[in-house]
Short mmCIF file of C-alpha atoms in Angstrom, two decimals:
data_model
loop_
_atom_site.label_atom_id
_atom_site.label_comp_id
_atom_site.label_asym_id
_atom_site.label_seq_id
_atom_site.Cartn_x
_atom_site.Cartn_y
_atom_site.Cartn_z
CA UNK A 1 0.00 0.00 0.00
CA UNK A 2 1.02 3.11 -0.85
CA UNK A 3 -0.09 6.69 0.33
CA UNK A 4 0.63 10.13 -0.37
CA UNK A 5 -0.54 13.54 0.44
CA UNK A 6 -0.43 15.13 -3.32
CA UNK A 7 -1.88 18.45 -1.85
CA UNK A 8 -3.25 20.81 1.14
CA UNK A 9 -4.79 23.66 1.52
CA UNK A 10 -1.85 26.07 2.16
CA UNK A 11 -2.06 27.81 5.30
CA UNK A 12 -4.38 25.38 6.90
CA UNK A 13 -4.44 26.54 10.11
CA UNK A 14 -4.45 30.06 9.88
CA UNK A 15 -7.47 29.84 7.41
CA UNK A 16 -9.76 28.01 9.87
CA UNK A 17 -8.69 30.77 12.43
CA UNK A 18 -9.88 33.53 10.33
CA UNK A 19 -12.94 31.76 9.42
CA UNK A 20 -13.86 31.43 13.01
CA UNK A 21 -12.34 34.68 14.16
CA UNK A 22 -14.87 36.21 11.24
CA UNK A 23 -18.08 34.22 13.28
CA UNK A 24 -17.25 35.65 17.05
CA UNK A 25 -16.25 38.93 16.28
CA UNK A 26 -17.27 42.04 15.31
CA UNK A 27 -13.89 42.49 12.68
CA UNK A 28 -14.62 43.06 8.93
CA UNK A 29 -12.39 40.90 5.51
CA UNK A 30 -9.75 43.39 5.79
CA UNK A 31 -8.83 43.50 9.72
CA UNK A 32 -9.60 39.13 9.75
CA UNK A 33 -5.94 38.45 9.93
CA UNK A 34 -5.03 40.94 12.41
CA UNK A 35 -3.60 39.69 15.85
CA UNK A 36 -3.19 36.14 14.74
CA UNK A 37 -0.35 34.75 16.52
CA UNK A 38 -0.14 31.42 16.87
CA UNK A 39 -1.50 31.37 20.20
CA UNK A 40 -4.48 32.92 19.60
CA UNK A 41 -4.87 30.48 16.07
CA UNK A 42 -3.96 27.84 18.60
CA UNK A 43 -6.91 29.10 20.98
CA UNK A 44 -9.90 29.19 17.89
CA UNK A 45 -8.92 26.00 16.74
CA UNK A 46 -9.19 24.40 20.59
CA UNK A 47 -12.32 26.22 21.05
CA UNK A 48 -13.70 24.88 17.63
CA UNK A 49 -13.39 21.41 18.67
CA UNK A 50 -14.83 21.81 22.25
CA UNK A 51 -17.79 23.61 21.53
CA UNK A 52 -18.45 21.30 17.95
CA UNK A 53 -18.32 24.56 15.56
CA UNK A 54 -17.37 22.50 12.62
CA UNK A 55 -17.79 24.32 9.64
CA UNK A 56 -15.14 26.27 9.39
CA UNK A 57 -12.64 23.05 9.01
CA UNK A 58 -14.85 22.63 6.00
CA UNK A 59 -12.65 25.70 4.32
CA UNK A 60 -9.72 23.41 4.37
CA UNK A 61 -8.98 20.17 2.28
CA UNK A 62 -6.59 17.65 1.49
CA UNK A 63 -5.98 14.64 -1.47
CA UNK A 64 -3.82 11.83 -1.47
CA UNK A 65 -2.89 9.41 -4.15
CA UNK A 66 -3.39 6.04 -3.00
CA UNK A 67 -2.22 2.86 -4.27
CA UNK A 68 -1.70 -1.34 -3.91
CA UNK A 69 -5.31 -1.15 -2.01
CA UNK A 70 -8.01 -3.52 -3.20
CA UNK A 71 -11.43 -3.51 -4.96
CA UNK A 72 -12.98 -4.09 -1.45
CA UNK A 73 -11.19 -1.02 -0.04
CA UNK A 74 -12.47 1.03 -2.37
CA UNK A 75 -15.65 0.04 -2.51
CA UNK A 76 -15.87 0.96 1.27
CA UNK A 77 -13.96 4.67 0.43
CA UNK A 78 -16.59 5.79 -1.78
CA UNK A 79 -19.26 5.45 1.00
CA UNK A 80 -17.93 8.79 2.53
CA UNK A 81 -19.77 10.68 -0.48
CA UNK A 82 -18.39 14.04 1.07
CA UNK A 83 -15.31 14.07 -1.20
CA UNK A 84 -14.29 13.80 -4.13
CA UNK A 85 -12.68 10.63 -6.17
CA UNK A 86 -10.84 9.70 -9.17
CA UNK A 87 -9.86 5.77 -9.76
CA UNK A 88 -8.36 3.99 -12.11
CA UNK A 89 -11.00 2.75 -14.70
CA UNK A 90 -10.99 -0.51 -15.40
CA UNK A 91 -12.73 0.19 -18.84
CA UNK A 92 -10.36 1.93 -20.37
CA UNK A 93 -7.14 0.13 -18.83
CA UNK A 94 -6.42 -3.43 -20.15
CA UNK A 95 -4.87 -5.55 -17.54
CA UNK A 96 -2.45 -8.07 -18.91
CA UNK A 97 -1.35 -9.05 -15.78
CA UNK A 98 -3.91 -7.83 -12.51
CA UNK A 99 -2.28 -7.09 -9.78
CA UNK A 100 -3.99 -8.15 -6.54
CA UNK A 101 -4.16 -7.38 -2.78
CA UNK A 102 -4.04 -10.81 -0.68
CA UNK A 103 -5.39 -10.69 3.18
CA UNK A 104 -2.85 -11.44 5.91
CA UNK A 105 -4.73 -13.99 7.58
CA UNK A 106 -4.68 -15.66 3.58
CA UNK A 107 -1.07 -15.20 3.71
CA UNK A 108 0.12 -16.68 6.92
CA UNK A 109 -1.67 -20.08 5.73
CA UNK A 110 0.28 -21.96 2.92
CA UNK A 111 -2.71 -23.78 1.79
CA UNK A 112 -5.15 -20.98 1.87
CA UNK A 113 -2.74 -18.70 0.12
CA UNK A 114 -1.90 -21.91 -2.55
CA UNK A 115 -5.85 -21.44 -3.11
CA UNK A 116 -5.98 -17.76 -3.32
CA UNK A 117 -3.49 -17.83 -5.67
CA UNK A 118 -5.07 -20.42 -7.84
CA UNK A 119 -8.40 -17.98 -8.41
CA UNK A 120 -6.67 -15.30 -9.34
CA UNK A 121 -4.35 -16.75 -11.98
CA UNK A 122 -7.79 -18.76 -13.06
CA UNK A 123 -9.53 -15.26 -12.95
CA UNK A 124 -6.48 -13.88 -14.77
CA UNK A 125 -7.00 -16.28 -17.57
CA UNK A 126 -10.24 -16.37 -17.74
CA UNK A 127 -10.31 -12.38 -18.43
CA UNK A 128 -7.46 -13.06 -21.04
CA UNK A 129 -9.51 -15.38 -22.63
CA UNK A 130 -12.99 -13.47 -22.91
CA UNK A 131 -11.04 -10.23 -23.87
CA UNK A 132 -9.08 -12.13 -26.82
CA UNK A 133 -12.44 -14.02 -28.17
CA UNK A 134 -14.75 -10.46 -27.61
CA UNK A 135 -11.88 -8.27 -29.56
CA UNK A 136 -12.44 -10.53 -32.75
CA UNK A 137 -16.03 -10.61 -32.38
CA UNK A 138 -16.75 -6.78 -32.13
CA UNK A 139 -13.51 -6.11 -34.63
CA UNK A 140 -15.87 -7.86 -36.93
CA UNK A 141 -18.59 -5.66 -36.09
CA UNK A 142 -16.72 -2.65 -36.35
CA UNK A 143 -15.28 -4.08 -40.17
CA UNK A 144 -18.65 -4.52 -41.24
CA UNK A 145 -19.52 -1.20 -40.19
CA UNK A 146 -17.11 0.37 -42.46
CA UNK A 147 -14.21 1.57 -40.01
CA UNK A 148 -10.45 1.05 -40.73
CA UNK A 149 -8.53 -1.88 -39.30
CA UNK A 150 -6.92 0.45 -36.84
CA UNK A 151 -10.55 2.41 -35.54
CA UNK A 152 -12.23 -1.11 -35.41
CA UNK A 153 -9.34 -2.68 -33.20
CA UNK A 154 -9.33 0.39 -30.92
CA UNK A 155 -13.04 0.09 -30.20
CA UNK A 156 -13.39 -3.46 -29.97
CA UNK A 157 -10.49 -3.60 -27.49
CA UNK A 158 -12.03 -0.74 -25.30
CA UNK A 159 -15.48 -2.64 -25.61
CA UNK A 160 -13.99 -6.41 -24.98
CA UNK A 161 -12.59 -5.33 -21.86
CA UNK A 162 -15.72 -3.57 -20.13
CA UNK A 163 -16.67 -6.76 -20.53
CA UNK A 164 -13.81 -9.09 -19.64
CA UNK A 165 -13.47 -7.12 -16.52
CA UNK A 166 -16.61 -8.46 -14.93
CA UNK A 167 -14.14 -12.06 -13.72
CA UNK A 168 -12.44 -9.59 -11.41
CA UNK A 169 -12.46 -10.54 -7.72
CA UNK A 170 -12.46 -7.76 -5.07
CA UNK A 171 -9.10 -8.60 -4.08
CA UNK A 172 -8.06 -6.60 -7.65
CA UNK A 173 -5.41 -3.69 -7.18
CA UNK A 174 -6.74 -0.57 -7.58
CA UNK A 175 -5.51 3.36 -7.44
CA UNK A 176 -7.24 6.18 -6.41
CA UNK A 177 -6.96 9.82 -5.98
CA UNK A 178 -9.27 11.23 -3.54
CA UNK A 179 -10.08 14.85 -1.63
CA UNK A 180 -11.91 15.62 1.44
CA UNK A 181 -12.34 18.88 3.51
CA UNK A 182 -11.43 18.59 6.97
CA UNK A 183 -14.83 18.17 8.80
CA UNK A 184 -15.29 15.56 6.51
CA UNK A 185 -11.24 13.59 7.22
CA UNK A 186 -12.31 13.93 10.71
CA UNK A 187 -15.52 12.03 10.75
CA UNK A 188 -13.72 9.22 8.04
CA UNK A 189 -10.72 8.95 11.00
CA UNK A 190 -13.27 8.56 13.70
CA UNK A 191 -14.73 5.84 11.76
CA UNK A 192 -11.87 3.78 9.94
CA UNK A 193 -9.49 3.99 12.25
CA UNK A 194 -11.27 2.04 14.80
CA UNK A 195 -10.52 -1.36 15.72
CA UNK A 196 -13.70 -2.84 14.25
CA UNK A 197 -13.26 -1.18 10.60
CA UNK A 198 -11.82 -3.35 8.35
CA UNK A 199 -8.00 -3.85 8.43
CA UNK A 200 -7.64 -2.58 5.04
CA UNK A 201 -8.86 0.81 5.35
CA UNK A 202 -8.13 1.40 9.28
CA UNK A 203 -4.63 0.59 7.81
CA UNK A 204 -5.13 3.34 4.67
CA UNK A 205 -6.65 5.76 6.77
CA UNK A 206 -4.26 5.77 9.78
CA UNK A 207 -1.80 6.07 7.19
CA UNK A 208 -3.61 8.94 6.12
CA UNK A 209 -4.01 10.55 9.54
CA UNK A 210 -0.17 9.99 10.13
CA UNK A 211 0.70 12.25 7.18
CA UNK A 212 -1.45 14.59 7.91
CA UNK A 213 -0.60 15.06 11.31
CA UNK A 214 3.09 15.73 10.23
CA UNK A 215 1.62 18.34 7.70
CA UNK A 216 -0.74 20.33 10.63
CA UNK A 217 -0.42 19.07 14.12
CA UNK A 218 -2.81 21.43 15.83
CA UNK A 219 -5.78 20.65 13.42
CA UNK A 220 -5.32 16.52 13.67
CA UNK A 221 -4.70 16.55 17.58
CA UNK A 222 -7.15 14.59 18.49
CA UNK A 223 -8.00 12.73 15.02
CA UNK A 224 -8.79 9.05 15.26
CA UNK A 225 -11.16 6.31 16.31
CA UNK A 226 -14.03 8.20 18.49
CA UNK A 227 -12.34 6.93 21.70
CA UNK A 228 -9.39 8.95 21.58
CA UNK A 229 -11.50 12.39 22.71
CA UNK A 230 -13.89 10.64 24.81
CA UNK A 231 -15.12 7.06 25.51
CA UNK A 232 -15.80 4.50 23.12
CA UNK A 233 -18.80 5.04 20.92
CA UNK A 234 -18.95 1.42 20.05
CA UNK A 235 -21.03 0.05 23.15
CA UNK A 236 -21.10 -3.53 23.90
CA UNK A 237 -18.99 -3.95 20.21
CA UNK A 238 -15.92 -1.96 21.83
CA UNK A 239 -12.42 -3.88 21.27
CA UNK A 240 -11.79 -3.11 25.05
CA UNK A 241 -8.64 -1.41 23.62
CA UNK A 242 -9.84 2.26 24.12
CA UNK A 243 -6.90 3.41 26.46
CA UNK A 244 -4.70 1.61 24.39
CA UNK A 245 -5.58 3.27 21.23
CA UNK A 246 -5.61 6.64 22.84
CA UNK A 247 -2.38 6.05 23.47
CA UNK A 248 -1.48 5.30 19.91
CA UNK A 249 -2.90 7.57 17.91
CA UNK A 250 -2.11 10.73 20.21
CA UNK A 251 1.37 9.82 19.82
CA UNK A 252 1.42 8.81 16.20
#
């Protein structure tokens, strides 16, 4: 897995000051960035948090570039509709050889790895197959239609492979570029970096969190599972881990 912060709003914290310095006081555009000092951006941002004025982290986004996650990671990404996305399209990209994302608990057993393996080289040729026999069938089409040699095999190629692509597994590597606004980072930490999210994504987004506590400290202090602010909000499903996850991602 690979993840990168591409981009962030420059300035972060100051911005989400002035937004909030703009809401409690009587100052117009032109004096907003007056008496600023980091103190007193430290003190809006604390007071932000504590009293659950949220909106102005919305003025402030980041995107990463993520990589070597699966189909099933994905899948669960795109649920946070607040953001914005753009993946690698499997219509348009022929894969000769897919690469694929293999669970640990799959890879610390020889024989359930030997079978993983197995369905994805028989998923492998299965799509080779189906995109070979659907490129001379729609070639055809496109010949009959009057196109050149070159326009027919360019079409039918593009069209074979929406097709093939349907023997895919979820374990398929995928890459993704994606952008969310702060309010919306901090809800997706609270979430996916708990215990009971899948180990995929809690491992993406902690990654995630990491980075972009390096990038603003004071705006990600207290980022993570729900149970690093406060106690768990899992209930009777709580890993019984809170303190130690506190722990964790405070100091991460």
């Amino acid at each position: 897995m690979l993840v990168k912060l591409l981009a962030m709003t420059p300035n972060s914290e100051e911005l989400v000051a002035e937004a909030a310095k703009l809401c409690y006081s009587p100052v117009g555009v032109e004096e907003i960035r007056k008496g600023l000092s980091p103190e007193e951006i430290s003190k809006f941002l604390n007071m932000l948090v504590s009293i659950g004025h949220m909106s102005p982290l919305e003025h402030v986004s980041a995107t990463f570039a993520i990589e070597g996650i699966s189909r099933t990671c994905t899948h669960q990404l795109v649920r946070h509709r607040l953001a914005s996305y753009s993946q690698q399209s499997q219509r348009y990209v022929r894969l000769d050889q897919f690469e694929y994302i293999i669970p640990p608990a799959i890879a610390e057993d020889e024989e359930s790895k030997e079978i993983f393996l197995q369905a994805m080289e028989e998923d492998q040729q299965a799509y080779d197959k189906l995109t070979e026999r659907l490129i001379q069938r729609n070639k055809k089409k496109y010949l009959d239609q009057g196109l050149s040699e070159k326009a027919a095999l360019r079409k039918a190629e593009k069209e074979s492979i929406e097709d093939a692509r349907y023997v895919f597994p979820n374990a398929c590597e995928t890459k993704i570029v994606v952008t969310m606004n702060l309010r919306t980072l901090l809800h997706f930490f609270s979430l996916r970096c708990c215990n009971r999210a899948q180990w995929e994504i809690r491992e993406m987004a902690t990654e995630m969190l990491r980075q972009l506590k390096e990038k603003s400290p004071i705006l990600f202090r207290g980022a993570g599972p729900g149970c690093v602010t406060g106690p768990c909000p899992e209930g009777k499903m709580t890993c019984g881990r809170a303190k130690e996850m506190r722990e964790f991602f405070l100091k991460l």
